[in-house]
Amino acid sequence: MIGARLVEDMTDAERERAQRVDAVLPALRAAAEEADRLGAFPPTHVDLLRDAGLLGLVVPEKFGGLGGTLRDLAAATFAMGTACPSTALAYFFHNTSASRGLLPLEAIDAGLFADDEIPVVRAFAEKLLTRMADGCWLANFASEAIKTAAANITIATTARKVDGGWILQGEKSFGCATGVADYYLTSAKIEGYDTAEGLATFFVPRDAPGVHVRAPWDGLGMRATANNGIRLDEVFIPQDEALAVPGAFTKMLSMSRGSFVGNQLAIAAVYTGCAQNVYDEMLATATTKTFADTGDPIASSPVHQVLIGEMTRQLQTAYLWLRYQLAVETAEPPFKPKQEVFTQWRLGKGAVTEACFQVALGAFKAGGTSAAAMSGVAGRALRDLAMGLVMTFPAERGMLEVARIVTDAKANELFATAPAEAGR
């Protein structure tokens, strides 16, 4: 299994789930170049992943899923990243939706909710997990263009209570699977709240009245992710399609093992899979293509030897950070407190993504002018991996936050709400 290159000690159950992933890789790989050229997510991939049962990869078996964990998700996104990073990224964000079901249930078990809140929270969480297991694609929409100094993600989209439900108003600037997913799992702040206690989560049907797709995203990064974002113009959401219990959002986040909602390292696995693929492609070309005058492999030249050595070092750096983070977030019993796991990730995310980008840069140099094509493996990887340098937060912000943690013993909050006038 491709995923075993990252998760080297798979159990038998993990290997069975990884076989499902391997089975879809040929189709993902075959469509990758054309999807990148068009800048469009291949719609056939939805049925491909659904039929393989992979939309329920991390959903517990009691809800109809495959029962995988973060280890399975990291192995899956890594493997998909070797074939089509865009699909791997969109798939990652679908799976992050599961945290909105799993973590609330853990918070219930931990006694964080009042008796009258439990039925509402449990119903929403179980509905979410069941839908994923049944093959619904969920796009996780949180990020917005509005920024504040206090947090990485600021929510300005508002939720106004009306008879029978809620009215959503706002704009989401980032979210894979726009126009592809069945539901947009959308974060919004309840009117009247100015802190993260008022953040709520809503199932927004793709074709609901008032839901509009933003202009096509033509970014420097993974181009076939359907990453356009949405505008919400007075969108009505029924009460039973919302988790709008004040404080629920922060309570569920408190249950994660470390990074955000406990699955962010799987996005770094996407980048590592992409880096591994461009490394393999470069090495195969450099060791089989020969110099016309000597007949020696291109890889034997001193310049290529230096490039290959540096690429190998950078790739192994990514693996080391990623595997250690996976260990500290999945070990039972935990061997590091949550704050240390959080700190580790703030450093690790930047280290992995910077190292992966350097692998693609090395492949670009090793290929020379003749291989410097937008449709080539190195060219696509260079653009794909550039996104990792800024997504969620750049390495510099991670280092700054760790320095503050170390010196002030205070971590930045991940989520904040914007002042009321900011969304106007």
PDB file of N, CA and C in Angstrom, residues 303-335:
ATOM      1  N   VAL A 303      26.147  18.194 -10.164  1.00  0.00           N
ATOM      2  CA  VAL A 303      25.015  19.065  -9.852  1.00  0.00           C
ATOM      3  C   VAL A 303      23.806  18.237  -9.441  1.00  0.00           C
ATOM      4  N   HIS A 304      23.515  17.201 -10.203  1.00  0.00           N
ATOM      5  CA  HIS A 304      22.363  16.367  -9.868  1.00  0.00           C
ATOM      6  C   HIS A 304      22.584  15.605  -8.563  1.00  0.00           C
ATOM      7  N   GLN A 305      23.787  15.207  -8.285  1.00  0.00           N
ATOM      8  CA  GLN A 305      24.073  14.532  -7.026  1.00  0.00           C
ATOM      9  C   GLN A 305      23.769  15.450  -5.839  1.00  0.00           C
ATOM     10  N   VAL A 306      24.158  16.714  -5.959  1.00  0.00           N
ATOM     11  CA  VAL A 306      23.865  17.676  -4.892  1.00  0.00           C
ATOM     12  C   VAL A 306      22.354  17.873  -4.752  1.00  0.00           C
ATOM     13  N   LEU A 307      21.678  18.045  -5.876  1.00  0.00           N
ATOM     14  CA  LEU A 307      20.230  18.257  -5.841  1.00  0.00           C
ATOM     15  C   LEU A 307      19.507  17.053  -5.249  1.00  0.00           C
ATOM     16  N   ILE A 308      19.905  15.858  -5.671  1.00  0.00           N
ATOM     17  CA  ILE A 308      19.252  14.648  -5.167  1.00  0.00           C
ATOM     18  C   ILE A 308      19.510  14.477  -3.674  1.00  0.00           C
ATOM     19  N   GLY A 309      20.725  14.755  -3.235  1.00  0.00           N
ATOM     20  CA  GLY A 309      21.025  14.652  -1.810  1.00  0.00           C
ATOM     21  C   GLY A 309      20.190  15.614  -0.986  1.00  0.00           C
ATOM     22  N   GLU A 310      20.062  16.860  -1.483  1.00  0.00           N
ATOM     23  CA  GLU A 310      19.279  17.853  -0.757  1.00  0.00           C
ATOM     24  C   GLU A 310      17.786  17.504  -0.782  1.00  0.00           C
ATOM     25  N   MET A 311      17.285  17.034  -1.917  1.00  0.00           N
ATOM     26  CA  MET A 311      15.882  16.633  -1.989  1.00  0.00           C
ATOM     27  C   MET A 311      15.593  15.480  -1.026  1.00  0.00           C
ATOM     28  N   THR A 312      16.510  14.535  -0.945  1.00  0.00           N
ATOM     29  CA  THR A 312      16.341  13.406  -0.031  1.00  0.00           C
ATOM     30  C   THR A 312      16.287  13.887   1.409  1.00  0.00           C
ATOM     31  N   ARG A 313      17.173  14.812   1.758  1.00  0.00           N
ATOM     32  CA  ARG A 313      17.186  15.356   3.113  1.00  0.00           C
ATOM     33  C   ARG A 313      15.868  16.068   3.434  1.00  0.00           C
ATOM     34  N   GLN A 314      15.388  16.873   2.492  1.00  0.00           N
ATOM     35  CA  GLN A 314      14.155  17.603   2.734  1.00  0.00           C
ATOM     36  C   GLN A 314      12.957  16.663   2.849  1.00  0.00           C
ATOM     37  N   LEU A 315      12.920  15.643   2.002  1.00  0.00           N
ATOM     38  CA  LEU A 315      11.801  14.700   2.057  1.00  0.00           C
ATOM     39  C   LEU A 315      11.791  13.941   3.380  1.00  0.00           C
ATOM     40  N   GLN A 316      12.960  13.515   3.826  1.00  0.00           N
ATOM     41  CA  GLN A 316      13.032  12.808   5.101  1.00  0.00           C
ATOM     42  C   GLN A 316      12.684  13.727   6.270  1.00  0.00           C
ATOM     43  N   THR A 317      13.001  15.001   6.146  1.00  0.00           N
ATOM     44  CA  THR A 317      12.609  15.968   7.177  1.00  0.00           C
ATOM     45  C   THR A 317      11.094  16.017   7.304  1.00  0.00           C
ATOM     46  N   ALA A 318      10.419  16.056   6.164  1.00  0.00           N
ATOM     47  CA  ALA A 318       8.957  16.067   6.187  1.00  0.00           C
ATOM     48  C   ALA A 318       8.407  14.811   6.856  1.00  0.00           C
ATOM     49  N   TYR A 319       8.953  13.652   6.486  1.00  0.00           N
ATOM     50  CA  TYR A 319       8.490  12.397   7.079  1.00  0.00           C
ATOM     51  C   TYR A 319       8.695  12.382   8.593  1.00  0.00           C
ATOM     52  N   LEU A 320       9.848  12.824   9.042  1.00  0.00           N
ATOM     53  CA  LEU A 320      10.152  12.766  10.474  1.00  0.00           C
ATOM     54  C   LEU A 320       9.193  13.628  11.283  1.00  0.00           C
ATOM     55  N   TRP A 321       8.956  14.853  10.832  1.00  0.00           N
ATOM     56  CA  TRP A 321       8.018  15.718  11.530  1.00  0.00           C
ATOM     57  C   TRP A 321       6.616  15.120  11.517  1.00  0.00           C
ATOM     58  N   LEU A 322       6.204  14.635  10.369  1.00  0.00           N
ATOM     59  CA  LEU A 322       4.836  14.145  10.214  1.00  0.00           C
ATOM     60  C   LEU A 322       4.601  12.884  11.039  1.00  0.00           C
ATOM     61  N   ARG A 323       5.544  11.959  10.994  1.00  0.00           N
ATOM     62  CA  ARG A 323       5.372  10.715  11.755  1.00  0.00           C
ATOM     63  C   ARG A 323       5.365  10.975  13.257  1.00  0.00           C
ATOM     64  N   TYR A 324       6.205  11.906  13.706  1.00  0.00           N
ATOM     65  CA  TYR A 324       6.218  12.179  15.147  1.00  0.00           C
ATOM     66  C   TYR A 324       4.922  12.848  15.579  1.00  0.00           C
ATOM     67  N   GLN A 325       4.433  13.779  14.771  1.00  0.00           N
ATOM     68  CA  GLN A 325       3.166  14.419  15.103  1.00  0.00           C
ATOM     69  C   GLN A 325       2.033  13.401  15.129  1.00  0.00           C
ATOM     70  N   LEU A 326       2.056  12.474  14.183  1.00  0.00           N
ATOM     71  CA  LEU A 326       1.039  11.426  14.153  1.00  0.00           C
ATOM     72  C   LEU A 326       1.117  10.575  15.412  1.00  0.00           C
ATOM     73  N   ALA A 327       2.330  10.306  15.864  1.00  0.00           N
ATOM     74  CA  ALA A 327       2.497   9.510  17.081  1.00  0.00           C
ATOM     75  C   ALA A 327       1.943  10.234  18.302  1.00  0.00           C
ATOM     76  N   VAL A 328       2.235  11.522  18.437  1.00  0.00           N
ATOM     77  CA  VAL A 328       1.796  12.219  19.643  1.00  0.00           C
ATOM     78  C   VAL A 328       0.294  12.484  19.627  1.00  0.00           C
ATOM     79  N   GLU A 329      -0.330  12.484  18.447  1.00  0.00           N
ATOM     80  CA  GLU A 329      -1.768  12.731  18.390  1.00  0.00           C
ATOM     81  C   GLU A 329      -2.604  11.458  18.438  1.00  0.00           C
ATOM     82  N   THR A 330      -1.973  10.295  18.294  1.00  0.00           N
ATOM     83  CA  THR A 330      -2.763   9.053  18.256  1.00  0.00           C
ATOM     84  C   THR A 330      -2.369   8.039  19.321  1.00  0.00           C
ATOM     85  N   ALA A 331      -1.281   8.257  20.027  1.00  0.00           N
ATOM     86  CA  ALA A 331      -0.819   7.270  21.006  1.00  0.00           C
ATOM     87  C   ALA A 331      -1.841   7.104  22.126  1.00  0.00           C
ATOM     88  N   GLU A 332      -2.053   5.872  22.530  1.00  0.00           N
ATOM     89  CA  GLU A 332      -2.928   5.562  23.659  1.00  0.00           C
ATOM     90  C   GLU A 332      -2.156   4.725  24.665  1.00  0.00           C
ATOM     91  N   PRO A 333      -2.028   5.201  25.913  1.00  0.00           N
ATOM     92  CA  PRO A 333      -2.497   6.506  26.385  1.00  0.00           C
ATOM     93  C   PRO A 333      -1.604   7.632  25.855  1.00  0.00           C
ATOM     94  N   PRO A 334      -2.105   8.867  25.854  1.00  0.00           N
ATOM     95  CA  PRO A 334      -1.281   9.988  25.385  1.00  0.00           C
ATOM     96  C   PRO A 334      -0.012  10.116  26.217  1.00  0.00           C
ATOM     97  N   PHE A 335       1.075  10.498  25.550  1.00  0.00           N
ATOM     98  CA  PHE A 335       2.325  10.676  26.296  1.00  0.00           C
ATOM     99  C   PHE A 335       2.781  12.128  26.317  1.00  0.00           C
TER     100      PHE A 335
END
